[in-house]
mmCIF file of C-alpha atoms in Angstrom:
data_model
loop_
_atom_site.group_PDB
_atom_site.id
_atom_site.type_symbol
_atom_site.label_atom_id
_atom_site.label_comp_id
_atom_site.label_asym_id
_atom_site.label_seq_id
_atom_site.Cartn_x
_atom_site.Cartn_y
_atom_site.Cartn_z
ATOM 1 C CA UNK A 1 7.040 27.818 2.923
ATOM 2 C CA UNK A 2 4.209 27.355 0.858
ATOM 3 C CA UNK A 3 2.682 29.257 -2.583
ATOM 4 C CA UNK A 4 0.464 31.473 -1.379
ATOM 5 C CA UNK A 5 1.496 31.931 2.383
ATOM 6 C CA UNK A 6 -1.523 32.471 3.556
ATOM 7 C CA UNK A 7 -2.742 28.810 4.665
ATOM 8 C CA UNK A 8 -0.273 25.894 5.244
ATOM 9 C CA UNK A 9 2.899 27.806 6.100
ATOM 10 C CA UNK A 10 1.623 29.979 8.400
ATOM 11 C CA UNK A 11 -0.054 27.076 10.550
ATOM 12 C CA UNK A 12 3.313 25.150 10.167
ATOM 13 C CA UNK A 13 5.200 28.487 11.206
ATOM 14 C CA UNK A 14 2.639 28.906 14.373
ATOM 15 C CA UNK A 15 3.399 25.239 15.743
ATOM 16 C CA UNK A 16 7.088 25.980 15.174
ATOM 17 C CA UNK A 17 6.675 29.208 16.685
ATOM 18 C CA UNK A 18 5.808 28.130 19.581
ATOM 19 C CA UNK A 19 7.894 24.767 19.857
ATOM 20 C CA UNK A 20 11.092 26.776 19.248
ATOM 21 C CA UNK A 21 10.003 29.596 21.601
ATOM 22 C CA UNK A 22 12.281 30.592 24.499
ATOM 23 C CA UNK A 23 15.452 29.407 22.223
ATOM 24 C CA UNK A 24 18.117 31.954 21.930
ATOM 25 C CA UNK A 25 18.681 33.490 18.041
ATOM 26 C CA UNK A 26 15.494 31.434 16.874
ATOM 27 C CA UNK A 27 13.354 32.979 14.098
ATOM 28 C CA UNK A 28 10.118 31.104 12.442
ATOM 29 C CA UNK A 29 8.597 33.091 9.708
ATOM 30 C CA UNK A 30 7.125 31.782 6.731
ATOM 31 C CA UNK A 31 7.056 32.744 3.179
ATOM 32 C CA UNK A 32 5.552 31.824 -0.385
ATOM 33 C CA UNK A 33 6.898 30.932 -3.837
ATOM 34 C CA UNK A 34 3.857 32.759 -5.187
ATOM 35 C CA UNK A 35 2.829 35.019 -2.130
ATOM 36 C CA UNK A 36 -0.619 37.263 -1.832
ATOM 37 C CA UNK A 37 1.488 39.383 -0.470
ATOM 38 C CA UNK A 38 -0.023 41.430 2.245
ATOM 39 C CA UNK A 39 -2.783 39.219 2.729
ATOM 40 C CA UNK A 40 -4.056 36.892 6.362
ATOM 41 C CA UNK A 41 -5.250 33.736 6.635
ATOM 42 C CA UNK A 42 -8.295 32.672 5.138
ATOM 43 C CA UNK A 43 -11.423 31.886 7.685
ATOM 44 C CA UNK A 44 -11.036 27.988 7.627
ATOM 45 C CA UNK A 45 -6.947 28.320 8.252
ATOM 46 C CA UNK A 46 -7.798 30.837 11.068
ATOM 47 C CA UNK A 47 -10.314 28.499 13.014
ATOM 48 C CA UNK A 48 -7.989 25.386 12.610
ATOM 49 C CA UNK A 49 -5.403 27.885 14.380
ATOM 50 C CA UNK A 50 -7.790 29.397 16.936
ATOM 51 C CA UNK A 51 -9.024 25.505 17.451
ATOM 52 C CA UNK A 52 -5.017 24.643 18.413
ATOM 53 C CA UNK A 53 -5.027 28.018 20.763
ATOM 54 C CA UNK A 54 -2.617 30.189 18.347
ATOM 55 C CA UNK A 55 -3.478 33.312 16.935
ATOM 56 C CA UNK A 56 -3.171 33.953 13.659
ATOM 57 C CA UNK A 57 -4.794 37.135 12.487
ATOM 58 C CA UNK A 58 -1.474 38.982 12.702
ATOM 59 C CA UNK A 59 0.047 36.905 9.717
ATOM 60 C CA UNK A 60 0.224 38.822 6.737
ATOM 61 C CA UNK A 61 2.170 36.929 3.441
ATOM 62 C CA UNK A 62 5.614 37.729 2.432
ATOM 63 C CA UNK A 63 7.242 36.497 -0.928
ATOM 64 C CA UNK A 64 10.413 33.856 -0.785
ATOM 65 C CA UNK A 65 13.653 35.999 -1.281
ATOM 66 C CA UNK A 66 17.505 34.553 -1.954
ATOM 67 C CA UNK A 67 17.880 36.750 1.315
ATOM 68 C CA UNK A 68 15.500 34.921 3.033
ATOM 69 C CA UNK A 69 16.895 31.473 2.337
ATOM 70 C CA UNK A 70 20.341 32.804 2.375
ATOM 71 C CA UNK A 71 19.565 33.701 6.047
ATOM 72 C CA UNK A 72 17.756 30.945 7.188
ATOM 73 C CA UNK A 73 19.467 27.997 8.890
ATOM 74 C CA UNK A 74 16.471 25.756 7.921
ATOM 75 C CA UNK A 75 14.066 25.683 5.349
ATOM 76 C CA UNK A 76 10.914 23.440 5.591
ATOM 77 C CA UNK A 77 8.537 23.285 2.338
ATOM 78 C CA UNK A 78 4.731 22.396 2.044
ATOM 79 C CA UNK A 79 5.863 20.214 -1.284
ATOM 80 C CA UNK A 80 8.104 18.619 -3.421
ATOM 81 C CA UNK A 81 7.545 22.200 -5.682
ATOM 82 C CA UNK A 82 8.585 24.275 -3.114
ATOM 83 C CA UNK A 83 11.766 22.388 -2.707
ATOM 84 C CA UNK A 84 12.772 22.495 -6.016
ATOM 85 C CA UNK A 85 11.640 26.447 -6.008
ATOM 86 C CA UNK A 86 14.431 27.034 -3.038
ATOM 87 C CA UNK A 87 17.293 25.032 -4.337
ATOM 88 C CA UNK A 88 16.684 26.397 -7.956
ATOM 89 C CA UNK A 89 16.790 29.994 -6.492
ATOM 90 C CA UNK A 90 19.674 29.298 -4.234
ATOM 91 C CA UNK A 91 21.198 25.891 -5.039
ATOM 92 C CA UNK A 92 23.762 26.020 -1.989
ATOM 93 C CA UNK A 93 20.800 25.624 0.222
ATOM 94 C CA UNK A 94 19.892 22.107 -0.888
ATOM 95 C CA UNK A 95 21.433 20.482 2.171
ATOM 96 C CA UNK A 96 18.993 22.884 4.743
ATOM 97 C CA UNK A 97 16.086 22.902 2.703
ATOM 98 C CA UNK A 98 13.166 19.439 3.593
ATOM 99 C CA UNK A 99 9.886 19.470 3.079
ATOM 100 C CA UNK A 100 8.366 19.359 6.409
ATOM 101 C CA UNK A 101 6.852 15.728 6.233
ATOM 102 C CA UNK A 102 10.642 14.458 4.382
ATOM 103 C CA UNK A 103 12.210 15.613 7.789
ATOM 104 C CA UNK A 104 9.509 14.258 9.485
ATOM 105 C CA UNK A 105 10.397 11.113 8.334
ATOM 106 C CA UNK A 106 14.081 11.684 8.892
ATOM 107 C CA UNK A 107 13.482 12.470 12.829
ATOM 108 C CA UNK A 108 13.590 9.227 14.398
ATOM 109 C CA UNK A 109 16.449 8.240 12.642
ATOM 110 C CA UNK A 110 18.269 11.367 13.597
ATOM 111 C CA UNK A 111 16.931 11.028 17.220
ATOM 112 C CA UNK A 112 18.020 7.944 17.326
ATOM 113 C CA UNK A 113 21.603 8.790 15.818
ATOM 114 C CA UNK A 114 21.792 11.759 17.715
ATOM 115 C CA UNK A 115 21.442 9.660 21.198
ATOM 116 C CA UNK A 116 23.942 6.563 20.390
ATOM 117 C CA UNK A 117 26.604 9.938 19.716
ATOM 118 C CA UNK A 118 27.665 9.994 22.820
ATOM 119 C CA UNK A 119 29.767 13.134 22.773
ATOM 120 C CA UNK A 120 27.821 16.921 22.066
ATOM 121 C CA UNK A 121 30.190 18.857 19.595
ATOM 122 C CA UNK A 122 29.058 22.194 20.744
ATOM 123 C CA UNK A 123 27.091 23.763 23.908
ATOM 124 C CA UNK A 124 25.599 26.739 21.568
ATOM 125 C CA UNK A 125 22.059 25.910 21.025
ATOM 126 C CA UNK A 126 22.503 27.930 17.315
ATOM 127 C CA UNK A 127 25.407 24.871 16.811
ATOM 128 C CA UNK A 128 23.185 22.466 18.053
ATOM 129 C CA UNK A 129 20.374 23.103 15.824
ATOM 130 C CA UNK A 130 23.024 23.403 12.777
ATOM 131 C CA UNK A 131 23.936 20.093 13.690
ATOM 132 C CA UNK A 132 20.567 18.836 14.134
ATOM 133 C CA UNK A 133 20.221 19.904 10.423
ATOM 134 C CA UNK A 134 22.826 18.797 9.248
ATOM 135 C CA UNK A 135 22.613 15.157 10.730
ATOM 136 C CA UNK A 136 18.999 15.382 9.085
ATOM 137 C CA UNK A 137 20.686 15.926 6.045
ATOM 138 C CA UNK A 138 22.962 13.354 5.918
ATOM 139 C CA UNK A 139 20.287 10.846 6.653
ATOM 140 C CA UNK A 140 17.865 12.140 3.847
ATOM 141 C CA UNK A 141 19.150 9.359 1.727
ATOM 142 C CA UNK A 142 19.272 6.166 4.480
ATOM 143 C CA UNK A 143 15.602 6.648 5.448
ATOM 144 C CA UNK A 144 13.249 4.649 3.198
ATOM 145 C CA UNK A 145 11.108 7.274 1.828
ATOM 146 C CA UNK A 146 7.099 6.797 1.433
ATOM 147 C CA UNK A 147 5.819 3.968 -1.255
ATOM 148 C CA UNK A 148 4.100 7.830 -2.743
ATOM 149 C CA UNK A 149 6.401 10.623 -3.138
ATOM 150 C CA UNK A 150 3.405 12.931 -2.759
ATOM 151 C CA UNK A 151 2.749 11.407 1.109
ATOM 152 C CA UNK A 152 5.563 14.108 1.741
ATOM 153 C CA UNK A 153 3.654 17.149 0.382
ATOM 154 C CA UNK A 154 1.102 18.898 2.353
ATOM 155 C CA UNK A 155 -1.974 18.949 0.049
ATOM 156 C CA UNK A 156 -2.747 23.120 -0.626
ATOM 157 C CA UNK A 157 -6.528 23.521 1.006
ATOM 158 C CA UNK A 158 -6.642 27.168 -0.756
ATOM 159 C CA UNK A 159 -9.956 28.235 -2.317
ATOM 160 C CA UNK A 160 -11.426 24.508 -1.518
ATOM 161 C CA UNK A 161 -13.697 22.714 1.253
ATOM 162 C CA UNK A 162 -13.558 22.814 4.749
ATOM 163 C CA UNK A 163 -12.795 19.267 4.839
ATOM 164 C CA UNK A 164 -9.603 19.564 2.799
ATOM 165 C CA UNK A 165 -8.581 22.354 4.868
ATOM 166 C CA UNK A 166 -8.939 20.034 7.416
ATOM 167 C CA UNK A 167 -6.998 17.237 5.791
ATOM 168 C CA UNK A 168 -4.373 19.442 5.619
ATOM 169 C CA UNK A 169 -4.103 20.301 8.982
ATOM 170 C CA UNK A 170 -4.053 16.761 9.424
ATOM 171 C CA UNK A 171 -0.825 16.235 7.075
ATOM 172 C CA UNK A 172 0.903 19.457 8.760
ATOM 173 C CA UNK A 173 0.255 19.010 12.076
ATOM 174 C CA UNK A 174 2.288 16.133 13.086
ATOM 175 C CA UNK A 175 5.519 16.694 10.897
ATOM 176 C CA UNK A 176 5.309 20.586 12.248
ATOM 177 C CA UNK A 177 5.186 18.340 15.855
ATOM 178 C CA UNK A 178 7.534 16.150 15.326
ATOM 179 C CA UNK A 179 10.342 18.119 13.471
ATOM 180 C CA UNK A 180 9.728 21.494 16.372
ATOM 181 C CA UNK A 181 10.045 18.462 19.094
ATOM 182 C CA UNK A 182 13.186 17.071 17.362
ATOM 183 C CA UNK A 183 14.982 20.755 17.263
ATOM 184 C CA UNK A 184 13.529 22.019 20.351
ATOM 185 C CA UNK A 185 15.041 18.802 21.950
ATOM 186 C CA UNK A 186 18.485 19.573 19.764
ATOM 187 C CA UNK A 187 18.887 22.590 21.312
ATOM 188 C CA UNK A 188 18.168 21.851 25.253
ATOM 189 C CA UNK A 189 21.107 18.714 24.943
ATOM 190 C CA UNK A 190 23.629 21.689 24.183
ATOM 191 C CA UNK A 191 22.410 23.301 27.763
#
């Protein structure tokens, strides 16, 4: 989730997309906290998504609802603001709701947890990827953050240069890699 949900969310939700694919009960969809509803993906998002082979023409933007989050069994944010916009709208989801590059940061720790348990509570991959959250969320406050709060925001490219759509890209990219390879992995140890 991003503001506008028309440039950083819907690359993040493409990478997901297709690191969760072929998981029973999945969904990845994105949404904004300020959405041009209706609208695609600008140009420069659409080349750094046709550059990665995904296709994102389809994507149209869709405003954040309380049924959205209320549905949703995760909830990864482009910033530190969109955080705060979930939990304010629906406090109770404070315990599912990251930024991307904070669970990033949380995924070794939970891989690494995850592998010393060494018995699997459930063989439901939906279980497993609650779990998976919810071990993510009990680390959140055992994993030395970033010397910069802002190194886990996803700086917004909108209506600027190529090269800071880039940069972005370059933030989102490896969190959306790391935190699809971390639940994707989650859900295959419940098989």
């Amino acid at each position: 989730m991003c503001t506008g949900n028309i440039c950083r969310s819907p690359l993040a939700e493409l990478i997901l997309a297709e690191s969760l694919s072929g998981i029973r009960d999945v969904r990845v969809e994105s949404a904004g906290t300020g959405a041009l509803v209706g609208h695609g993906m600008p140009d420069p998002a659409l080349r750094l998504a046709r550059e990665d082979g995904f296709a994102g023409e389809s994507h149209r933007a869709r405003q954040i609802s309380e049924k959205l989050i209320g549905d949703a069994g995760l909830i990864l944010a482009l910033s530190r603001e969109h955080r705060r916009a979930v939990v304010s709208l629906v406090p109770s989801a404070v315990r599912r709701t990251f930024t991307l590059r904070e669970l990033a940061n949380i995924v070794p720790a939970a891989q690494s947890s995850a592998s010393d348990s060494t018995q699997r509570s459930t063989s439901d991959s939906a279980e497993a990827l609650k779990d998976a959250v919810a071990l993510a969320a009990r680390l959140r406050g055992t994993v030395p953050p970033p010397e910069d709060p802002a190194d886990f925001d996803v700086i917004d490219p909108f209506r600027r240069s190529e090269a800071t759509y880039q940069l972005s890209y370059t933030q989102l990219k490896p969190a959306a890699v790391a935190v699809g390879l971390y639940l994707r992995r989650s859900a295959e140890a419940s098989s």
